[in-house]
CSV table of C-alpha atoms in Angstrom, one decimal:
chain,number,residue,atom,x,y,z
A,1,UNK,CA,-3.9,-29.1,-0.5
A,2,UNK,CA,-5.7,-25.8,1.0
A,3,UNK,CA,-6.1,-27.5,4.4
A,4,UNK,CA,-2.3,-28.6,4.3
A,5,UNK,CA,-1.2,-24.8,3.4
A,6,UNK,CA,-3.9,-23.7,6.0
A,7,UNK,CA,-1.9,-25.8,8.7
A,8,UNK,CA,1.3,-25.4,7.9
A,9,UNK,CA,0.6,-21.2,7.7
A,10,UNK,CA,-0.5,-21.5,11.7
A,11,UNK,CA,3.3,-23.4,11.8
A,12,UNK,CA,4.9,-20.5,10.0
A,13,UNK,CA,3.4,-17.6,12.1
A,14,UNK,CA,4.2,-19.4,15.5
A,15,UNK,CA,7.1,-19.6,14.6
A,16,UNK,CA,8.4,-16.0,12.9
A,17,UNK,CA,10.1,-13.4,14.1
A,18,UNK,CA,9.1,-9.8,14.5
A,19,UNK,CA,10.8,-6.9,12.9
A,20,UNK,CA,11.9,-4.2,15.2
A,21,UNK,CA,13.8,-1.1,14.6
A,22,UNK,CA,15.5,0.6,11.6
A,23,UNK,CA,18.3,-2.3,11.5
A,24,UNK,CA,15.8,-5.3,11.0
A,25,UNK,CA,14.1,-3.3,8.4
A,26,UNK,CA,16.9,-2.2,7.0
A,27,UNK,CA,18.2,-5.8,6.9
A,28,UNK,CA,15.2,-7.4,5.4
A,29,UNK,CA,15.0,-4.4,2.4
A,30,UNK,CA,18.7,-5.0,1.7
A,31,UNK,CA,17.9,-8.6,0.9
A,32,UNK,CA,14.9,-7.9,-1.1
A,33,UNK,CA,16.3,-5.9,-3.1
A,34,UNK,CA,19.4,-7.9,-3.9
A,35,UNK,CA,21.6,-6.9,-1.3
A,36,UNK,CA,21.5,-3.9,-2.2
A,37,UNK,CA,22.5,-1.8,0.7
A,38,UNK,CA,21.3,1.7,-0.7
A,39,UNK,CA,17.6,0.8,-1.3
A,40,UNK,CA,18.0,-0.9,2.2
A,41,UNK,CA,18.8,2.2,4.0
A,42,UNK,CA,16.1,4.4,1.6
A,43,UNK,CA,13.5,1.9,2.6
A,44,UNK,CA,14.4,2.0,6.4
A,45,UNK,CA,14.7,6.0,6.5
A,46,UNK,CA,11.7,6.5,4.9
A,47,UNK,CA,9.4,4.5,7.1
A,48,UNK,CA,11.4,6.0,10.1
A,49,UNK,CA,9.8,9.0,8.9
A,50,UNK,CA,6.5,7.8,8.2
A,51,UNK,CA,6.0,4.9,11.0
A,52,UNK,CA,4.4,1.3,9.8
A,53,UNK,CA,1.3,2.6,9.1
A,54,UNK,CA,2.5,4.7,6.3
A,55,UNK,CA,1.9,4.1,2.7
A,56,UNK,CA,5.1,5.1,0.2
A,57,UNK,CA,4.6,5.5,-3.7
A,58,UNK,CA,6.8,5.7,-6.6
A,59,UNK,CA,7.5,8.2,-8.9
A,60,UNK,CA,10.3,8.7,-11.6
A,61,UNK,CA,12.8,11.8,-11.1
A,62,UNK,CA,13.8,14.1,-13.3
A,63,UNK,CA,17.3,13.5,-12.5
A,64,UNK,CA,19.7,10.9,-11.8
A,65,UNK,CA,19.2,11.3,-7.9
A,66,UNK,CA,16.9,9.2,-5.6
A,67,UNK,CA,15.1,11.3,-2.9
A,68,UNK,CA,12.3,11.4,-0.5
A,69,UNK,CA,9.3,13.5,0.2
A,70,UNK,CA,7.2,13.3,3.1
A,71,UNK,CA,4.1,14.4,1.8
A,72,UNK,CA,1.7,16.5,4.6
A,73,UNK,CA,-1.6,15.8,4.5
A,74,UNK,CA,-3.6,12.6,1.8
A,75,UNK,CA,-3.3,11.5,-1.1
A,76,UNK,CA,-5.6,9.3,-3.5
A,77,UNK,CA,-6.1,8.1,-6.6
A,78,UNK,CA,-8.5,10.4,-8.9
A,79,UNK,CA,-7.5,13.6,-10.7
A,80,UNK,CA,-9.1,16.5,-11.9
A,81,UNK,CA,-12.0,15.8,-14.4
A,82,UNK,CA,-11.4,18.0,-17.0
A,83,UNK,CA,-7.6,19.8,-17.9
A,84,UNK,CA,-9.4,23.1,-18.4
A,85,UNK,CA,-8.7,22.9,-14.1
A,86,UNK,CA,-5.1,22.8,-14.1
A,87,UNK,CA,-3.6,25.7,-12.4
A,88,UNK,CA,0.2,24.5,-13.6
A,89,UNK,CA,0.8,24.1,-16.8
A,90,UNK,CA,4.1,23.0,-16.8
A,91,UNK,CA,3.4,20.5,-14.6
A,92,UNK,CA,-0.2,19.9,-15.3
A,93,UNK,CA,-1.6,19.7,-11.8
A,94,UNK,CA,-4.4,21.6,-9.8
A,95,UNK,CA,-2.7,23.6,-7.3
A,96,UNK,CA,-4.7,25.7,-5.1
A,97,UNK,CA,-4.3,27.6,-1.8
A,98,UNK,CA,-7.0,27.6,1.3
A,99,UNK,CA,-9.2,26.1,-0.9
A,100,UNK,CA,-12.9,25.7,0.2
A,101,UNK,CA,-13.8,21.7,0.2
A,102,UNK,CA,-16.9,20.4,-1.0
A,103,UNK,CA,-17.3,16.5,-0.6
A,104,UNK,CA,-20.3,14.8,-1.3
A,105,UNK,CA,-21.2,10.7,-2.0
A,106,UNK,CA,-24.0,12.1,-4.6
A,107,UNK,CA,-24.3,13.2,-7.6
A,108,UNK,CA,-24.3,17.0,-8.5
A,109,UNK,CA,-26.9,16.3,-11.4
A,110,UNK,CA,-27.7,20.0,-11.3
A,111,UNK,CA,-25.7,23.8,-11.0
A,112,UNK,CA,-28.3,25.0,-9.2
A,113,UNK,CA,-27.6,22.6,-6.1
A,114,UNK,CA,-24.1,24.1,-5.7
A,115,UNK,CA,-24.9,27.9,-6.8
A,116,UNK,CA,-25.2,29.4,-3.1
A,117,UNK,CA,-21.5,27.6,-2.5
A,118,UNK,CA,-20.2,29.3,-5.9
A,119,UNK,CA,-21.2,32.4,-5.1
A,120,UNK,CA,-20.0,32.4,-1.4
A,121,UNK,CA,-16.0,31.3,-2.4
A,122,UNK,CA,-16.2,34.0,-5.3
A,123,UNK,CA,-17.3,36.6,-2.8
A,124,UNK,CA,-14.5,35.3,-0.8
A,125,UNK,CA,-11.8,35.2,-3.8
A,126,UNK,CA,-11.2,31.4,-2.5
A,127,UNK,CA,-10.8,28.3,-4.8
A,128,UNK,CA,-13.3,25.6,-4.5
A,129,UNK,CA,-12.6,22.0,-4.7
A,130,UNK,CA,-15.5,19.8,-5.2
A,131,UNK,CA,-14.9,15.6,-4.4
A,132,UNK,CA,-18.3,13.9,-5.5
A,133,UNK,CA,-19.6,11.1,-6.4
A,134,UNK,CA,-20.3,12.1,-9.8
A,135,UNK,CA,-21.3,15.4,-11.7
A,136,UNK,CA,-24.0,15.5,-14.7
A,137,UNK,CA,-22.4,16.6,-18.2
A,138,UNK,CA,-24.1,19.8,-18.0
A,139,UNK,CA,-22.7,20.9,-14.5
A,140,UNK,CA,-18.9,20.0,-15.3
A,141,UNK,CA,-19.4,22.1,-18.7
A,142,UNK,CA,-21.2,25.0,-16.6
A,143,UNK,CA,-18.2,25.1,-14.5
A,144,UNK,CA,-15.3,24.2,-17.1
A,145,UNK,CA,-16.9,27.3,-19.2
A,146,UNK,CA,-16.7,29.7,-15.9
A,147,UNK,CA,-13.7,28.2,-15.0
A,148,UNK,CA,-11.9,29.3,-18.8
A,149,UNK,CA,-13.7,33.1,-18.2
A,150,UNK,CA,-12.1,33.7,-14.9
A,151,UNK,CA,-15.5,33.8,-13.1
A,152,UNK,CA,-15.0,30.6,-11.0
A,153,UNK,CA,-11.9,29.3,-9.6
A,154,UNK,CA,-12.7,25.3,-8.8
A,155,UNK,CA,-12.0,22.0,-9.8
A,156,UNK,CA,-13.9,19.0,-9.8
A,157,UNK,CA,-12.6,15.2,-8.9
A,158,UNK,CA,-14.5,12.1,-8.4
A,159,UNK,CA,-14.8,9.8,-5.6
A,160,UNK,CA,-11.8,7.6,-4.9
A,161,UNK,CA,-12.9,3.7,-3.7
A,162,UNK,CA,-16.0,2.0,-4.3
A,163,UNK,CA,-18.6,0.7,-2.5
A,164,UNK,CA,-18.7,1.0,1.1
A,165,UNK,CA,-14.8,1.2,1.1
A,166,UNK,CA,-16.1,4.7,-0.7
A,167,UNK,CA,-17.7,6.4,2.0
A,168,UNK,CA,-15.0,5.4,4.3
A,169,UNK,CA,-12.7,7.8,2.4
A,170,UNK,CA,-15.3,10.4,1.9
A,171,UNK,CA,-15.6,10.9,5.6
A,172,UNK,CA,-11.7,10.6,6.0
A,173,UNK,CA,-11.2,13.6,3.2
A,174,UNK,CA,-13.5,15.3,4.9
A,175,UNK,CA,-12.0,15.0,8.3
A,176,UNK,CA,-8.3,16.1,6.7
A,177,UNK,CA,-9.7,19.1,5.1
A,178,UNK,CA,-12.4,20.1,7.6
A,179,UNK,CA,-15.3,20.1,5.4
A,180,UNK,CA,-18.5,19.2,6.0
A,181,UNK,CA,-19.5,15.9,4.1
A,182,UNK,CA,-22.6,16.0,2.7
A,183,UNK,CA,-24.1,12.5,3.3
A,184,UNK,CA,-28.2,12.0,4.7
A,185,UNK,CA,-26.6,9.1,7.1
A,186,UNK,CA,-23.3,10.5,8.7
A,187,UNK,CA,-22.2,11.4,11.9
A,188,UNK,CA,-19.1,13.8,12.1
A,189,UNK,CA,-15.9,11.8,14.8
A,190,UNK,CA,-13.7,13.0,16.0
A,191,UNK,CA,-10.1,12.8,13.7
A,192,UNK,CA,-8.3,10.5,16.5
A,193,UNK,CA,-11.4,8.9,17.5
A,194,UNK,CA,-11.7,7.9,13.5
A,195,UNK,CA,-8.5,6.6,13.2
A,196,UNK,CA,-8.5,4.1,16.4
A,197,UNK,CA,-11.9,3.2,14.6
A,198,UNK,CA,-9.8,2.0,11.4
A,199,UNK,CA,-7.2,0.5,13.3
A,200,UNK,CA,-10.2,-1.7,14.9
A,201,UNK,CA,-11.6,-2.4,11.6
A,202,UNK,CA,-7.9,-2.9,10.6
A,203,UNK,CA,-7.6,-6.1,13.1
A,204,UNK,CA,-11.0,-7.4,12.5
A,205,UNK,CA,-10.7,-8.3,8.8
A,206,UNK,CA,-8.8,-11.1,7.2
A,207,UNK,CA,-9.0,-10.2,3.5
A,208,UNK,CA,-5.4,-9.0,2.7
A,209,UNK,CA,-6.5,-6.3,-0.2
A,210,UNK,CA,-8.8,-4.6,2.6
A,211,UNK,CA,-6.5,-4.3,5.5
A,212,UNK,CA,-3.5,-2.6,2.8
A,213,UNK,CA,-6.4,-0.1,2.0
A,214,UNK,CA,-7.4,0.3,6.1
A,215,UNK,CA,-3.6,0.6,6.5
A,216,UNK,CA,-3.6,3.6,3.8
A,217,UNK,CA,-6.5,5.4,5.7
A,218,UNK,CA,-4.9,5.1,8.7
A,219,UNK,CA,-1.7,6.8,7.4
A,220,UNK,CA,-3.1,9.3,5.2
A,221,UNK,CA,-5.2,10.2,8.6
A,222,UNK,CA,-1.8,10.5,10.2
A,223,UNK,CA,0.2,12.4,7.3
A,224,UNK,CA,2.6,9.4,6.9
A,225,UNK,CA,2.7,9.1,3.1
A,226,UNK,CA,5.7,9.5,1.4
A,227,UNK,CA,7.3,9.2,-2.4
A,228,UNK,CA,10.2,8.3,-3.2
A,229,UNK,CA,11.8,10.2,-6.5
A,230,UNK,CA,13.5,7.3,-8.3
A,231,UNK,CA,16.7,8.5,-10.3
A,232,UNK,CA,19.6,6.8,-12.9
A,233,UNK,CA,21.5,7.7,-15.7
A,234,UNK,CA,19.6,5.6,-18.4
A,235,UNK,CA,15.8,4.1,-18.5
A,236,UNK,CA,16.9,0.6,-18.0
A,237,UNK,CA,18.6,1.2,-14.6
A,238,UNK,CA,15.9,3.6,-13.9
A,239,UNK,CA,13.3,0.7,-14.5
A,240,UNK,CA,15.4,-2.2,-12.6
A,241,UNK,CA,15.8,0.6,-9.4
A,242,UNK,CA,12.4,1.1,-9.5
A,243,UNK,CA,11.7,-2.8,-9.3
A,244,UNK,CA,14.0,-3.0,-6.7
A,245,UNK,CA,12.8,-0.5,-4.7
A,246,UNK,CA,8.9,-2.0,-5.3
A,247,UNK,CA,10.0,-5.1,-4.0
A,248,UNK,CA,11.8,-4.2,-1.0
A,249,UNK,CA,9.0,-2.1,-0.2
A,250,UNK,CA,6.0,-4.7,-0.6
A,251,UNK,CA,8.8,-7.3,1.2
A,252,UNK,CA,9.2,-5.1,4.3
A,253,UNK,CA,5.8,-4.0,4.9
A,254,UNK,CA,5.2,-7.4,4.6
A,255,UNK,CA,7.8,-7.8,7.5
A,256,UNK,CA,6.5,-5.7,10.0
A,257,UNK,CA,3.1,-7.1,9.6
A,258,UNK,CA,3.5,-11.0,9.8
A,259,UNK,CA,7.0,-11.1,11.1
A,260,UNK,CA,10.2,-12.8,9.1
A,261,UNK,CA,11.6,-16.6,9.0
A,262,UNK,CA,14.8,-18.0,8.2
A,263,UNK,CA,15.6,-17.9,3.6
A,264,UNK,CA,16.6,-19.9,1.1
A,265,UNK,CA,14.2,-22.1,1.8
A,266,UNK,CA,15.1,-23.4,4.7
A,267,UNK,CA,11.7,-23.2,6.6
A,268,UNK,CA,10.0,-25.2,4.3
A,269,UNK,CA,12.5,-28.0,4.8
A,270,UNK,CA,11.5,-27.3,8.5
A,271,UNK,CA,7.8,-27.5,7.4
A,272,UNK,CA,8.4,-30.3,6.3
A,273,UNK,CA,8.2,-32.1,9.6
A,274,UNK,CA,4.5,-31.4,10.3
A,275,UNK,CA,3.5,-32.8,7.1
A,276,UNK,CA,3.1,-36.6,8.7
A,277,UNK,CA,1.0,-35.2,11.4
A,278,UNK,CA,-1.2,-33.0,9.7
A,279,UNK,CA,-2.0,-36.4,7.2
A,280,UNK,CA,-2.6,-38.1,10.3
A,281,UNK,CA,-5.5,-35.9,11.4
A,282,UNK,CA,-7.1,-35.9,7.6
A,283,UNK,CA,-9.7,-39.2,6.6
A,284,UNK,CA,-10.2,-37.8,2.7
A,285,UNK,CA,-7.5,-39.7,0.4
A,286,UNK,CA,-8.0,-36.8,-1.9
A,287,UNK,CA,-7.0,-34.6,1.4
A,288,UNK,CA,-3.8,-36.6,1.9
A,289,UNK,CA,-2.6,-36.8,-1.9
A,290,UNK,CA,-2.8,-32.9,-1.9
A,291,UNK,CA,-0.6,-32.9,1.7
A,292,UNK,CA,1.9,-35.1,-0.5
A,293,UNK,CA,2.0,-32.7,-3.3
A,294,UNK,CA,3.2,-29.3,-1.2
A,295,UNK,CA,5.5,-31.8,0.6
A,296,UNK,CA,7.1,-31.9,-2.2
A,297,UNK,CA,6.9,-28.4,-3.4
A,298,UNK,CA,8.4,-27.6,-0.2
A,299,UNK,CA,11.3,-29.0,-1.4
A,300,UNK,CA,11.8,-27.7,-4.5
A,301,UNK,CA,13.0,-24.1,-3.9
A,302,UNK,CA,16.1,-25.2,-1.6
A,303,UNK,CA,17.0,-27.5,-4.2
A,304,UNK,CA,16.9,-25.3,-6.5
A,305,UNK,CA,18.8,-22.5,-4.9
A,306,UNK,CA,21.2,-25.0,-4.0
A,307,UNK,CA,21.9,-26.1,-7.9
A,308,UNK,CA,22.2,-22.7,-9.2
A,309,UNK,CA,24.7,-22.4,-6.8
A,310,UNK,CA,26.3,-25.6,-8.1
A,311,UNK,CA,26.0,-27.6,-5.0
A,312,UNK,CA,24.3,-30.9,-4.8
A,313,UNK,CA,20.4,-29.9,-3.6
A,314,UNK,CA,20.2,-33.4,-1.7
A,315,UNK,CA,23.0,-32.7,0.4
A,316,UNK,CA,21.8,-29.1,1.2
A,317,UNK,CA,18.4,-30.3,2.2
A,318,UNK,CA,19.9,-32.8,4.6
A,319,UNK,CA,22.3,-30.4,6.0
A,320,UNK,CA,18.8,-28.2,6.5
A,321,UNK,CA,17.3,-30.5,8.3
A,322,UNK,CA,20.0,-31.2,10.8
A,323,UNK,CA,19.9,-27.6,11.8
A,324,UNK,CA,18.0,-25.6,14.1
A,325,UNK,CA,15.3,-23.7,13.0
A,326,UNK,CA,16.4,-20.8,13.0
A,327,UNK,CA,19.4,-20.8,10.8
A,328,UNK,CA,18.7,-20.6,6.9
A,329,UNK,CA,20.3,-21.4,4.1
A,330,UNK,CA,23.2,-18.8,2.0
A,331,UNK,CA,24.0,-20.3,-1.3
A,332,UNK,CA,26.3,-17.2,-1.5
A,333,UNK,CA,28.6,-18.5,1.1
């Protein structure tokens, strides 16, 4: 079956569209979310604001309303490493102001290594955040302790990624906050010069997890994340927005990236058609049993769409296939 799929994905690309401008996106959120027109326009606003590279999040409001921030700056996913940090209480977060950055890909296994930078940003009456790799037991105690005495004003977080994906951000955080990253094997870039080297990297890989998080580093170079504050009146239609939202999201990125093709299943009626050729070029019977099998998976979600509609599936699929390709199939109409 893989070299079947493999095929008939070249078919599908050649033949999508590409989304351009707010109305397309707006469109193809809309749909993805149920037809529902507000996420829609929320989905096509947002990435107006933040362009296609940008990475939104979700978050639940406090109130019944749905709004956006556009969020200056990065953001990742580590927090503090101990609550004695938190400068809010009330809303337990680390919030500090011309902060001195210290980011490293070792580990601080000893206070001593970091004394001379303690003592410089208490001189200075400036808060220090330190992004490591790791920190010994002894160290995060040594500061938690100062940190509770009023002596020190810092907070520690770990590393975000792994592996080489790891450094990658390291060198990004560093570039967005202007600190020096301590690392025996780095060259400082340029910040514009870094991110045209993502977008490189970006076009050069094929594994789909890796180009979202080259996507991410791209935006968070260019400021374009936003959140979007998910409101309703009860939990359960705050959890169905919130899926609604998700999907429209993951749906439209998806969008701009590989383009869009005609619904209801009406393109893989059309992909149908290539299924005879593509068993024509394969000699393994195993090869062309598996081409047999998606041929008839391809059928299966018009025909189903079609009988939840109450409407004969066989008839639908024939009218399909007398269409062009372009025109898809509305079991709504």
């Amino acid at each position: 079956m893989d070299m079947t799929v493999k095929e008939l994905i070249k078919v599908l690309k050649k033949n999508s569209f590409p989304v351009k401008g707010k109305d397309d996106i707006k469109a193809v959120a809309s749909i993805s979310a149920g037809n529902d027109e507000f996420v829609g326009n929320l989905i096509a606003e947002t990435i107006e604001k933040i362009s296609s590279d940008g990475v939104i999040s979700l978050e639940s409001s406090s109130t019944s309303d749905t709004s956006v921030i556009i969020e200056e700056g990065m953001k990742f996913d580590k927090g503090y490493m101990s609550p004695q940090f938190i400068t809010n209480q009330e809303r337990s977060l680390v919030e500090f102001d011309k902060a001195k950055v210290l980011v490293t890909d070792q580990k601080i296994a000893n206070v001593q290594e970091i004394v001379p930078l303690l003592e410089k940003t208490t001189q200075l009456s400036v808060p220090l955040l330190i992004i490591a790799e790791d920190i010994s037991k002894p160290v995060l105690e040594t500061l938690v302790v100062n940190k509770m005495k009023g002596l020190l004003n810092v907070a520690v977080v770990k590393c975000p990624g792994f592996g080489d994906r790891k450094k990658a951000l390291l060198q990004d955080i560093a570039l967005m906050t202007g600190a020096d990253f301590l690392s025996g094997d780095f060259g400082l870039t340029l910040g514009s010069a870094r991110i045209l080297q993502i977008k490189k990297d970006l076009t050069e890989t094929d594994n789909a997890a890796l180009s979202r998080k080259l996507s991410e580093r791209i935006a968070k170079l260019s400021g374009g994340v936003a959140v979007i504050k998910v409101g309703a009146h009860t939990e359960t239609e705050l959890e169905d927005r919130k899926l609604r939202i998700e999907d429209a999201k993951n749906a439209t990125f998806a969008a701009m990236d590989e383009g869009i093709v005609p619904g209801g299943g009406a393109t893989y009626i059309h992909l149908l058609e290539q299924i005879s050729s593509i068993k024509n070029s394969m000699e393994d019977e195993n090869e062309k049993i598996g081409a047999d099998i998606v041929a008839k998976a391809l059928l299966a979600p018009a025909k189903t769409i079609a009988t939840n509609a109450g409407v004969d599936g066989a008839v639908v699929v024939e009218n399909i296939r007398s269409r062009d390709w372009r025109i898809g199939y509305n079991a709504m109409i």
